[in-house]
């Protein structure tokens, strides 16, 4: 169906062994089309356009935000998401003695549902998640930014966002919390968002890209990428995107 | 690079005299004296203001204390920008010392990133270094460095050790002229007059015809408003 022949999408894992580095170099040098090693911004925008057309068809709620006076923009979608009240903790427990990393808290909160639960009367709390798909010219790949808040506008803390990461992904991401899911300034809006760090993207994407290339198929990069990273953050990408959205020419 | 050592030292040792005053909105047990501090331009506010925090905590009750945040004339200061950038952006035309207001409540969630510990600052700093190297050397230099080298870079900044820092940073600043130097120049043009916090684009140090380009060329192409019609400079 849809393929983009891409190799390493960004600087790989920081502490690569020599043999792996050598392999990557060879891949880039000869085995694949050098022009498609990375996603250039034009292709990013074309993929998004095709993605958005389908979103319109199935009313999936994505829209394009153009930056006034520039040729830059990003995709955006807002979702209301019911979650178990245990995801929400007491608002930002900041302690003047506590200078430790948050991983200890995450573990405790995952295991003990009743610890620090806000006095919430409903069976489910509803959260508002806003997802943005941006292009990174430094790494030449797309990046997923998002922010989350309760319905009354209270922004979620990093710990609460962690609690809401799909359990299947939590352990893998937890190995390097500061490398994968972090709070960042949105490069176009200047406000605090959370970001799924691009340097881990290759781990998620590589199997999908290798398979598509092996089957000699052209792929819409954004469809494949978002289908892989979206579910980590509870963003659903319906299957019809994979069947209906084409690659740009 | 050796010729530039004086410049490198001047940049590294640049300082901004600041005066920290507790916000009148804070509840105190007694009056707090302002706290004076020389801030390193190349560092980050949350990394160098522990003494400020300790000073004001002395007059406050623990239950009134949440995450400390700083503000200048109503604008929350983004700790993740280098101090020198913050000063130049917000207060460069005002008299010294830089008067900064300290807060311990009502953290501005819509403006500032949280900073729970020094690990957060380290992660942010290293992430900037990695991104810059991705632009300069496709990330090859930073990836070839060992974990202890990365740590040395950070410790050099944290402990204000020029030699320790540059022992590692010189590798990241290697400019192989035979290979065209840096692939792209890592730069950001910060601005206050827009939602967009900074302009960052791909820019090659050498033109297609082979001429080495200057900062002026970069600005002309990407931010012409910075250059006055008369050919002078308008800095922001």
Tab-separated table of C-alpha atoms in Angstrom:
chain	number	residue	atom	x	y	z
A	1	UNK	CA	0.000	0.000	0.000
A	2	UNK	CA	1.914	2.948	1.246
A	3	UNK	CA	5.603	3.211	1.690
A	4	UNK	CA	8.338	5.641	2.132
A	5	UNK	CA	11.799	4.169	1.870
A	6	UNK	CA	13.388	5.617	4.906
A	7	UNK	CA	16.279	4.569	7.032
A	8	UNK	CA	17.431	5.996	10.312
A	9	UNK	CA	15.036	8.796	11.032
A	10	UNK	CA	17.156	10.712	13.416
A	11	UNK	CA	20.256	10.329	15.528
A	12	UNK	CA	19.893	6.811	16.852
A	13	UNK	CA	20.191	5.658	20.435
A	14	UNK	CA	22.976	7.593	22.038
A	15	UNK	CA	25.216	4.728	23.117
A	16	UNK	CA	25.273	2.610	19.944
A	17	UNK	CA	27.891	-0.058	19.531
A	18	UNK	CA	30.405	0.231	16.710
A	19	UNK	CA	28.858	-2.503	14.593
A	20	UNK	CA	25.459	-0.905	14.604
A	21	UNK	CA	26.863	2.459	13.651
A	22	UNK	CA	28.671	0.830	10.744
A	23	UNK	CA	25.465	-0.871	9.629
A	24	UNK	CA	23.523	2.389	9.668
A	25	UNK	CA	26.184	4.122	7.612
A	26	UNK	CA	26.071	1.370	5.006
A	27	UNK	CA	22.319	1.538	4.829
A	28	UNK	CA	22.408	5.226	4.124
A	29	UNK	CA	25.305	5.011	1.724
A	30	UNK	CA	24.116	2.412	-0.701
A	31	UNK	CA	21.123	0.304	0.089
A	32	UNK	CA	18.394	2.893	0.090
A	33	UNK	CA	17.494	5.968	-1.858
A	34	UNK	CA	19.314	8.808	-0.032
A	35	UNK	CA	16.595	11.281	-0.910
A	36	UNK	CA	14.111	9.419	1.267
A	37	UNK	CA	16.237	8.861	4.351
A	38	UNK	CA	14.370	11.599	6.111
A	39	UNK	CA	10.995	13.216	5.837
A	40	UNK	CA	11.405	16.644	4.298
A	41	UNK	CA	8.986	19.368	5.236
A	42	UNK	CA	7.222	19.443	1.877
A	43	UNK	CA	6.531	15.711	2.026
A	44	UNK	CA	5.386	16.127	5.628
A	45	UNK	CA	2.825	18.709	4.527
A	46	UNK	CA	1.654	16.624	1.589
A	47	UNK	CA	1.199	13.561	3.792
A	48	UNK	CA	-0.756	15.681	6.260
A	49	UNK	CA	-2.978	17.065	3.517
A	50	UNK	CA	-3.917	13.547	2.401
A	51	UNK	CA	-4.381	12.507	6.023
A	52	UNK	CA	-6.668	15.453	6.672
A	53	UNK	CA	-8.791	14.716	3.627
A	54	UNK	CA	-9.594	11.315	5.048
A	55	UNK	CA	-10.165	12.746	8.509
A	56	UNK	CA	-12.763	15.030	6.941
A	57	UNK	CA	-14.456	12.045	5.282
A	58	UNK	CA	-14.789	10.034	8.471
A	59	UNK	CA	-15.228	13.090	10.715
A	60	UNK	CA	-12.227	12.209	12.789
A	61	UNK	CA	-11.739	15.774	13.997
A	62	UNK	CA	-8.254	16.687	12.722
A	63	UNK	CA	-7.576	20.158	11.403
A	64	UNK	CA	-4.621	22.089	9.977
A	65	UNK	CA	-3.295	25.145	11.795
A	66	UNK	CA	-1.318	27.447	9.524
A	67	UNK	CA	1.167	29.849	11.112
A	68	UNK	CA	0.147	33.287	9.889
A	69	UNK	CA	2.470	34.726	7.282
A	70	UNK	CA	4.504	31.553	6.866
A	71	UNK	CA	4.382	28.323	4.941
A	72	UNK	CA	4.515	26.356	8.178
A	73	UNK	CA	1.760	24.672	10.111
A	74	UNK	CA	0.724	21.640	12.095
A	75	UNK	CA	-2.145	19.167	12.499
A	76	UNK	CA	-4.338	19.365	15.563
A	77	UNK	CA	-7.092	17.361	17.224
A	78	UNK	CA	-8.921	17.636	20.541
A	79	UNK	CA	-10.408	14.602	22.245
A	80	UNK	CA	-12.548	14.080	25.348
A	81	UNK	CA	-11.401	10.959	27.118
A	82	UNK	CA	-13.038	9.172	30.047
A	83	UNK	CA	-10.484	7.737	32.477
A	84	UNK	CA	-10.511	6.006	35.839
A	85	UNK	CA	-10.342	8.570	38.668
A	86	UNK	CA	-7.155	6.871	39.876
A	87	UNK	CA	-5.307	8.509	36.981
A	88	UNK	CA	-5.782	11.855	38.703
A	89	UNK	CA	-3.735	12.644	41.768
A	90	UNK	CA	-3.661	15.470	44.245
A	91	UNK	CA	-2.684	18.538	42.264
A	92	UNK	CA	1.043	18.639	41.723
A	93	UNK	CA	2.449	17.373	44.975
A	94	UNK	CA	5.480	19.577	45.201
A	95	UNK	CA	7.543	19.145	48.287
A	96	UNK	CA	10.446	21.393	49.188
A	97	UNK	CA	12.395	18.362	50.410
A	98	UNK	CA	11.747	16.266	47.351
A	99	UNK	CA	14.503	16.561	44.744
A	100	UNK	CA	14.193	12.965	43.504
A	101	UNK	CA	13.217	11.861	40.039
A	102	UNK	CA	9.541	11.131	39.575
A	103	UNK	CA	9.940	7.455	38.657
A	104	UNK	CA	9.341	6.359	42.235
A	105	UNK	CA	6.030	8.198	42.284
A	106	UNK	CA	4.954	6.705	38.986
A	107	UNK	CA	5.514	3.180	40.247
A	108	UNK	CA	3.568	3.856	43.431
A	109	UNK	CA	0.674	5.435	41.617
A	110	UNK	CA	0.388	2.656	39.103
A	111	UNK	CA	0.231	0.051	41.821
A	112	UNK	CA	-1.931	1.768	44.389
A	113	UNK	CA	-5.157	3.085	42.934
A	114	UNK	CA	-6.329	4.699	46.110
A	115	UNK	CA	-3.174	6.694	46.874
A	116	UNK	CA	-3.666	10.448	46.616
A	117	UNK	CA	-6.951	10.257	44.755
A	118	UNK	CA	-8.748	13.518	44.291
A	119	UNK	CA	-12.207	13.558	45.855
A	120	UNK	CA	-13.996	12.806	42.583
A	121	UNK	CA	-17.631	11.726	42.740
A	122	UNK	CA	-18.074	10.440	39.189
A	123	UNK	CA	-17.281	6.872	38.204
A	124	UNK	CA	-15.088	8.187	35.398
A	125	UNK	CA	-13.252	11.447	35.149
A	126	UNK	CA	-13.217	13.106	31.764
A	127	UNK	CA	-9.991	14.528	30.434
A	128	UNK	CA	-9.409	16.845	27.519
A	129	UNK	CA	-6.459	15.835	25.338
A	130	UNK	CA	-5.201	18.116	22.605
A	131	UNK	CA	-2.801	16.504	20.098
A	132	UNK	CA	-0.517	18.424	17.725
A	133	UNK	CA	1.550	16.894	14.933
A	134	UNK	CA	4.521	19.113	14.167
A	135	UNK	CA	7.503	18.875	11.860
A	136	UNK	CA	11.008	18.982	13.322
A	137	UNK	CA	13.489	20.435	10.849
A	138	UNK	CA	16.379	19.515	13.158
A	139	UNK	CA	15.603	15.809	13.067
A	140	UNK	CA	13.586	15.893	9.834
A	141	UNK	CA	10.749	13.838	11.241
A	142	UNK	CA	7.285	14.520	12.651
A	143	UNK	CA	6.877	14.987	16.406
A	144	UNK	CA	3.781	14.493	18.559
A	145	UNK	CA	2.998	17.176	21.106
A	146	UNK	CA	-0.013	17.117	23.398
A	147	UNK	CA	-1.531	18.730	26.445
A	148	UNK	CA	-4.064	17.337	28.821
A	149	UNK	CA	-6.399	18.922	31.322
A	150	UNK	CA	-9.466	18.153	33.392
A	151	UNK	CA	-12.747	19.583	32.167
A	152	UNK	CA	-12.464	22.521	34.546
A	153	UNK	CA	-9.170	23.466	32.943
A	154	UNK	CA	-6.629	22.124	35.413
A	155	UNK	CA	-3.599	20.932	33.447
A	156	UNK	CA	-2.393	17.418	34.186
A	157	UNK	CA	1.010	16.891	35.738
A	158	UNK	CA	3.666	14.722	34.089
A	159	UNK	CA	2.925	12.001	36.664
A	160	UNK	CA	-0.777	11.989	35.801
A	161	UNK	CA	-0.020	11.862	32.086
A	162	UNK	CA	2.258	8.888	32.760
A	163	UNK	CA	-0.542	7.112	34.608
A	164	UNK	CA	-2.629	7.482	31.482
A	165	UNK	CA	-0.060	6.002	29.115
A	166	UNK	CA	-1.290	2.678	27.808
A	167	UNK	CA	-0.015	-0.098	30.125
A	168	UNK	CA	1.499	-1.955	27.160
A	169	UNK	CA	3.896	0.930	26.570
A	170	UNK	CA	4.472	2.127	30.064
A	171	UNK	CA	7.282	-0.239	30.953
A	172	UNK	CA	9.276	0.407	27.792
A	173	UNK	CA	8.962	4.163	28.078
A	174	UNK	CA	9.745	4.049	31.765
A	175	UNK	CA	13.268	2.926	31.088
A	176	UNK	CA	14.160	6.478	30.201
A	177	UNK	CA	11.392	8.786	31.264
A	178	UNK	CA	13.426	11.873	30.699
A	179	UNK	CA	14.247	10.786	27.178
A	180	UNK	CA	10.812	9.896	25.995
A	181	UNK	CA	7.879	11.756	27.510
A	182	UNK	CA	8.781	15.210	28.722
A	183	UNK	CA	7.280	18.605	29.201
A	184	UNK	CA	8.449	20.971	26.463
A	185	UNK	CA	7.702	24.404	25.160
A	186	UNK	CA	5.598	24.170	21.998
A	187	UNK	CA	7.971	25.601	19.352
A	188	UNK	CA	5.215	27.472	17.533
A	189	UNK	CA	2.818	28.463	20.315
A	190	UNK	CA	5.297	29.008	23.136
A	191	UNK	CA	3.164	27.173	25.725
A	192	UNK	CA	3.951	24.102	27.868
A	193	UNK	CA	3.039	20.852	26.163
A	194	UNK	CA	4.138	17.282	26.589
A	195	UNK	CA	6.185	15.750	23.834
A	196	UNK	CA	6.962	12.216	22.793
A	197	UNK	CA	10.671	12.576	22.171
A	198	UNK	CA	11.696	12.021	18.553
A	199	UNK	CA	14.841	10.024	19.324
A	200	UNK	CA	12.751	7.030	20.370
A	201	UNK	CA	10.591	7.263	17.262
A	202	UNK	CA	12.981	5.092	15.297
A	203	UNK	CA	12.371	2.160	17.670
A	204	UNK	CA	8.642	2.327	17.002
A	205	UNK	CA	8.896	3.038	13.293
A	206	UNK	CA	11.667	0.786	12.078
A	207	UNK	CA	9.692	-2.490	11.949
A	208	UNK	CA	6.831	-0.850	10.058
A	209	UNK	CA	9.112	0.869	7.558
A	210	UNK	CA	11.225	-2.275	6.983
A	211	UNK	CA	8.111	-4.334	6.326
A	212	UNK	CA	6.625	-1.822	3.912
A	213	UNK	CA	9.878	-1.572	2.004
A	214	UNK	CA	10.238	-5.357	1.840
A	215	UNK	CA	6.787	-5.542	0.292
A	216	UNK	CA	7.683	-2.736	-2.130
A	217	UNK	CA	4.785	-0.586	-1.076
A	218	UNK	CA	4.444	3.189	-0.991
A	219	UNK	CA	3.323	4.480	2.341
A	220	UNK	CA	1.970	7.685	3.781
A	221	UNK	CA	4.587	8.431	6.418
A	222	UNK	CA	2.211	10.301	8.695
A	223	UNK	CA	-0.402	7.549	8.644
A	224	UNK	CA	2.130	4.889	9.564
A	225	UNK	CA	3.914	7.031	12.134
A	226	UNK	CA	0.762	8.241	13.887
A	227	UNK	CA	-0.751	4.749	13.885
A	228	UNK	CA	2.300	3.601	15.832
A	229	UNK	CA	2.850	6.483	18.273
A	230	UNK	CA	-0.773	7.572	18.728
A	231	UNK	CA	-1.981	4.588	20.767
A	232	UNK	CA	0.853	5.115	23.258
A	233	UNK	CA	-0.929	8.320	24.226
A	234	UNK	CA	-4.414	6.928	23.821
A	235	UNK	CA	-4.864	8.574	20.440
A	236	UNK	CA	-6.946	6.363	18.203
A	237	UNK	CA	-6.109	6.228	14.484
A	238	UNK	CA	-8.881	4.241	12.746
A	239	UNK	CA	-7.785	1.468	10.429
A	240	UNK	CA	-9.378	3.141	7.414
A	241	UNK	CA	-6.462	5.603	7.311
A	242	UNK	CA	-4.159	2.749	6.409
A	243	UNK	CA	-6.387	1.542	3.615
A	244	UNK	CA	-7.762	4.800	2.241
A	245	UNK	CA	-4.950	7.332	2.469
A	246	UNK	CA	-2.382	7.305	-0.296
A	247	UNK	CA	1.245	8.377	-0.337
A	248	UNK	CA	2.041	11.744	-1.922
A	249	UNK	CA	3.340	11.556	-5.501
B	1	UNK	CA	39.734	27.759	17.838
B	2	UNK	CA	42.762	28.632	20.014
B	3	UNK	CA	42.553	32.272	18.918
B	4	UNK	CA	38.983	32.414	20.030
B	5	UNK	CA	39.778	31.290	23.562
B	6	UNK	CA	39.496	34.808	24.961
B	7	UNK	CA	36.105	35.231	23.401
B	8	UNK	CA	34.999	31.844	24.687
B	9	UNK	CA	36.084	32.794	28.202
B	10	UNK	CA	34.335	36.159	28.035
B	11	UNK	CA	31.131	34.499	26.935
B	12	UNK	CA	31.361	31.811	29.599
B	13	UNK	CA	32.135	34.182	32.450
B	14	UNK	CA	29.514	36.762	31.518
B	15	UNK	CA	27.466	37.749	34.556
B	16	UNK	CA	24.265	39.666	35.242
B	17	UNK	CA	23.784	41.305	38.622
B	18	UNK	CA	20.281	40.558	39.866
B	19	UNK	CA	18.158	41.558	42.834
B	20	UNK	CA	15.534	39.069	43.970
B	21	UNK	CA	12.502	40.362	45.866
B	22	UNK	CA	9.680	38.293	47.302
B	23	UNK	CA	6.294	38.980	45.755
B	24	UNK	CA	3.989	40.984	48.059
B	25	UNK	CA	1.342	38.323	47.353
B	26	UNK	CA	3.285	35.764	49.377
B	27	UNK	CA	2.373	35.123	53.005
B	28	UNK	CA	5.353	35.679	55.271
B	29	UNK	CA	6.011	35.379	58.975
B	30	UNK	CA	8.275	38.413	58.848
B	31	UNK	CA	9.707	40.772	56.260
B	32	UNK	CA	12.233	39.374	53.804
B	33	UNK	CA	15.278	41.301	52.667
B	34	UNK	CA	15.974	41.298	48.917
B	35	UNK	CA	18.668	38.877	47.828
B	36	UNK	CA	21.476	39.893	45.476
B	37	UNK	CA	23.198	37.464	43.146
B	38	UNK	CA	25.482	37.499	40.111
B	39	UNK	CA	23.871	35.237	37.510
B	40	UNK	CA	25.944	33.383	34.895
B	41	UNK	CA	24.641	34.218	31.428
B	42	UNK	CA	25.220	30.704	30.106
B	43	UNK	CA	23.360	28.906	32.882
B	44	UNK	CA	19.713	28.379	33.823
B	45	UNK	CA	17.728	30.145	36.547
B	46	UNK	CA	16.623	27.010	38.366
B	47	UNK	CA	20.206	25.766	38.446
B	48	UNK	CA	21.643	28.846	40.144
B	49	UNK	CA	18.902	30.121	42.453
B	50	UNK	CA	18.972	27.567	45.269
B	51	UNK	CA	20.372	30.235	47.571
B	52	UNK	CA	17.535	32.558	46.624
B	53	UNK	CA	15.003	29.860	47.496
B	54	UNK	CA	16.653	29.068	50.831
B	55	UNK	CA	16.819	32.757	51.690
B	56	UNK	CA	13.095	33.334	51.256
B	57	UNK	CA	11.986	30.009	52.699
B	58	UNK	CA	13.354	31.220	56.023
B	59	UNK	CA	10.479	33.688	56.342
B	60	UNK	CA	7.739	31.394	55.079
B	61	UNK	CA	5.658	28.577	56.472
B	62	UNK	CA	6.086	25.226	54.716
B	63	UNK	CA	2.390	24.990	53.905
B	64	UNK	CA	2.526	28.232	51.914
B	65	UNK	CA	5.354	26.972	49.724
B	66	UNK	CA	4.913	25.369	46.332
B	67	UNK	CA	7.245	25.326	43.333
B	68	UNK	CA	9.270	28.552	43.143
B	69	UNK	CA	8.934	30.599	39.992
B	70	UNK	CA	10.372	33.929	38.896
B	71	UNK	CA	8.862	36.872	37.160
B	72	UNK	CA	10.030	40.171	35.698
B	73	UNK	CA	7.523	43.039	35.398
B	74	UNK	CA	4.602	40.652	35.196
B	75	UNK	CA	6.217	38.242	32.755
B	76	UNK	CA	6.965	34.734	34.082
B	77	UNK	CA	10.601	33.919	33.323
B	78	UNK	CA	11.162	30.734	31.338
B	79	UNK	CA	13.809	28.879	33.282
B	80	UNK	CA	14.616	26.684	30.281
B	81	UNK	CA	16.070	29.649	28.364
B	82	UNK	CA	19.679	30.571	29.171
B	83	UNK	CA	19.802	33.433	31.690
B	84	UNK	CA	21.598	35.737	29.255
B	85	UNK	CA	18.841	35.237	26.691
B	86	UNK	CA	16.152	36.044	29.268
B	87	UNK	CA	17.888	39.219	30.335
B	88	UNK	CA	18.535	40.408	26.780
B	89	UNK	CA	14.958	39.590	25.825
B	90	UNK	CA	13.197	41.325	28.714
B	91	UNK	CA	15.488	43.791	30.428
B	92	UNK	CA	18.465	44.716	28.301
B	93	UNK	CA	17.594	48.391	28.139
B	94	UNK	CA	16.952	48.833	31.847
B	95	UNK	CA	19.260	49.819	34.659
B	96	UNK	CA	21.087	47.174	36.625
B	97	UNK	CA	20.586	45.254	38.842
B	98	UNK	CA	17.956	43.134	37.146
B	99	UNK	CA	14.954	43.208	39.488
B	100	UNK	CA	13.338	39.803	39.603
B	101	UNK	CA	10.265	38.893	41.680
B	102	UNK	CA	10.066	35.551	43.471
B	103	UNK	CA	6.831	33.546	43.816
B	104	UNK	CA	5.957	30.371	45.703
B	105	UNK	CA	2.331	29.937	44.697
B	106	UNK	CA	-0.041	30.248	41.710
B	107	UNK	CA	2.429	28.612	39.376
B	108	UNK	CA	1.591	29.861	35.843
B	109	UNK	CA	0.803	26.509	34.221
B	110	UNK	CA	0.090	28.086	30.843
B	111	UNK	CA	3.472	29.810	30.639
B	112	UNK	CA	6.157	27.875	32.456
B	113	UNK	CA	7.523	24.367	32.388
B	114	UNK	CA	7.812	22.616	35.737
B	115	UNK	CA	11.258	21.966	37.136
B	116	UNK	CA	11.036	19.316	39.808
B	117	UNK	CA	14.778	18.684	40.109
B	118	UNK	CA	18.184	19.276	38.551
B	119	UNK	CA	17.667	16.143	36.449
B	120	UNK	CA	15.021	18.020	34.518
B	121	UNK	CA	17.470	20.830	33.754
B	122	UNK	CA	20.138	18.317	32.782
B	123	UNK	CA	17.728	16.498	30.449
B	124	UNK	CA	16.725	19.769	28.837
B	125	UNK	CA	20.327	20.925	28.434
B	126	UNK	CA	21.436	17.607	26.922
B	127	UNK	CA	18.443	17.601	24.620
B	128	UNK	CA	19.494	21.032	23.281
B	129	UNK	CA	23.078	19.818	22.822
B	130	UNK	CA	21.843	16.761	20.918
B	131	UNK	CA	19.580	18.773	18.689
B	132	UNK	CA	22.408	21.189	17.884
B	133	UNK	CA	24.685	18.285	17.010
B	134	UNK	CA	21.985	16.756	14.838
B	135	UNK	CA	22.166	19.979	12.838
B	136	UNK	CA	25.968	20.314	12.852
B	137	UNK	CA	27.159	16.746	12.428
B	138	UNK	CA	24.002	14.639	11.911
B	139	UNK	CA	24.396	13.699	15.553
B	140	UNK	CA	27.558	11.691	14.889
B	141	UNK	CA	29.785	13.543	17.363
B	142	UNK	CA	27.356	13.425	20.294
B	143	UNK	CA	26.578	9.768	19.602
B	144	UNK	CA	30.274	8.877	19.542
B	145	UNK	CA	30.786	10.413	22.964
B	146	UNK	CA	30.413	8.187	25.983
B	147	UNK	CA	27.956	8.653	28.803
B	148	UNK	CA	30.729	9.991	31.038
B	149	UNK	CA	31.575	12.620	28.418
B	150	UNK	CA	27.975	13.808	28.411
B	151	UNK	CA	28.083	13.923	32.187
B	152	UNK	CA	31.256	16.000	32.074
B	153	UNK	CA	29.586	18.504	29.794
B	154	UNK	CA	26.720	18.888	32.215
B	155	UNK	CA	28.903	18.977	35.333
B	156	UNK	CA	31.062	21.640	33.704
B	157	UNK	CA	28.002	23.836	33.284
B	158	UNK	CA	26.530	23.002	36.666
B	159	UNK	CA	29.770	23.737	38.539
B	160	UNK	CA	30.900	26.637	36.382
B	161	UNK	CA	34.060	24.872	35.196
B	162	UNK	CA	35.148	26.357	31.855
B	163	UNK	CA	37.982	23.904	31.173
B	164	UNK	CA	35.972	20.842	32.132
B	165	UNK	CA	33.138	21.961	29.874
B	166	UNK	CA	35.251	22.894	26.878
B	167	UNK	CA	37.331	19.726	27.041
B	168	UNK	CA	34.167	18.058	25.773
B	169	UNK	CA	32.481	20.896	23.957
B	170	UNK	CA	35.442	21.419	21.606
B	171	UNK	CA	34.559	18.083	20.007
B	172	UNK	CA	31.065	19.366	19.344
B	173	UNK	CA	32.462	22.568	17.915
B	174	UNK	CA	34.758	20.845	15.439
B	175	UNK	CA	34.304	22.404	12.032
B	176	UNK	CA	35.724	20.107	9.357
B	177	UNK	CA	36.271	22.643	6.566
B	178	UNK	CA	37.162	19.938	4.084
B	179	UNK	CA	33.668	18.527	4.575
B	180	UNK	CA	31.970	21.909	4.377
B	181	UNK	CA	32.038	22.617	8.104
B	182	UNK	CA	28.776	22.256	9.960
B	183	UNK	CA	25.953	20.759	7.954
B	184	UNK	CA	23.587	23.421	9.269
B	185	UNK	CA	24.143	26.235	11.756
B	186	UNK	CA	22.252	25.639	15.019
B	187	UNK	CA	20.663	28.960	15.874
B	188	UNK	CA	17.522	30.411	17.375
B	189	UNK	CA	16.302	33.983	17.069
B	190	UNK	CA	14.240	34.748	20.155
B	191	UNK	CA	11.523	37.351	19.992
B	192	UNK	CA	8.928	38.775	22.336
B	193	UNK	CA	6.490	40.291	19.897
B	194	UNK	CA	4.913	37.029	18.798
B	195	UNK	CA	3.390	33.814	20.190
B	196	UNK	CA	6.132	31.984	18.391
B	197	UNK	CA	8.964	31.884	20.923
B	198	UNK	CA	11.808	31.722	18.416
B	199	UNK	CA	12.698	31.344	14.787
B	200	UNK	CA	14.698	28.251	13.978
B	201	UNK	CA	15.303	27.167	10.404
B	202	UNK	CA	17.800	25.119	8.433
B	203	UNK	CA	20.701	27.301	7.288
B	204	UNK	CA	23.903	26.137	5.646
B	205	UNK	CA	27.149	27.966	6.520
B	206	UNK	CA	28.254	27.906	2.884
B	207	UNK	CA	26.274	29.139	-0.110
B	208	UNK	CA	25.674	26.875	-3.128
B	209	UNK	CA	28.388	28.894	-4.906
B	210	UNK	CA	30.835	28.133	-2.143
B	211	UNK	CA	30.910	31.453	-0.260
B	212	UNK	CA	31.062	31.304	3.522
B	213	UNK	CA	28.012	33.065	4.880
B	214	UNK	CA	27.798	35.472	7.799
B	215	UNK	CA	25.295	36.234	10.528
B	216	UNK	CA	24.177	39.146	8.378
B	217	UNK	CA	23.414	36.800	5.503
B	218	UNK	CA	21.405	34.597	7.847
B	219	UNK	CA	19.362	37.506	9.157
B	220	UNK	CA	18.817	38.926	5.692
B	221	UNK	CA	17.357	35.653	4.563
B	222	UNK	CA	15.381	34.602	7.631
B	223	UNK	CA	14.644	37.703	9.657
B	224	UNK	CA	15.058	40.801	7.521
B	225	UNK	CA	13.100	42.919	9.997
B	226	UNK	CA	16.129	42.757	12.283
B	227	UNK	CA	18.183	44.833	9.880
B	228	UNK	CA	17.319	48.504	9.462
B	229	UNK	CA	16.883	50.031	6.021
B	230	UNK	CA	20.004	52.183	6.539
B	231	UNK	CA	22.066	49.058	6.917
B	232	UNK	CA	22.519	49.408	10.651
B	233	UNK	CA	21.506	46.884	13.277
B	234	UNK	CA	18.317	46.712	15.267
B	235	UNK	CA	18.788	44.129	17.939
B	236	UNK	CA	16.067	42.448	19.872
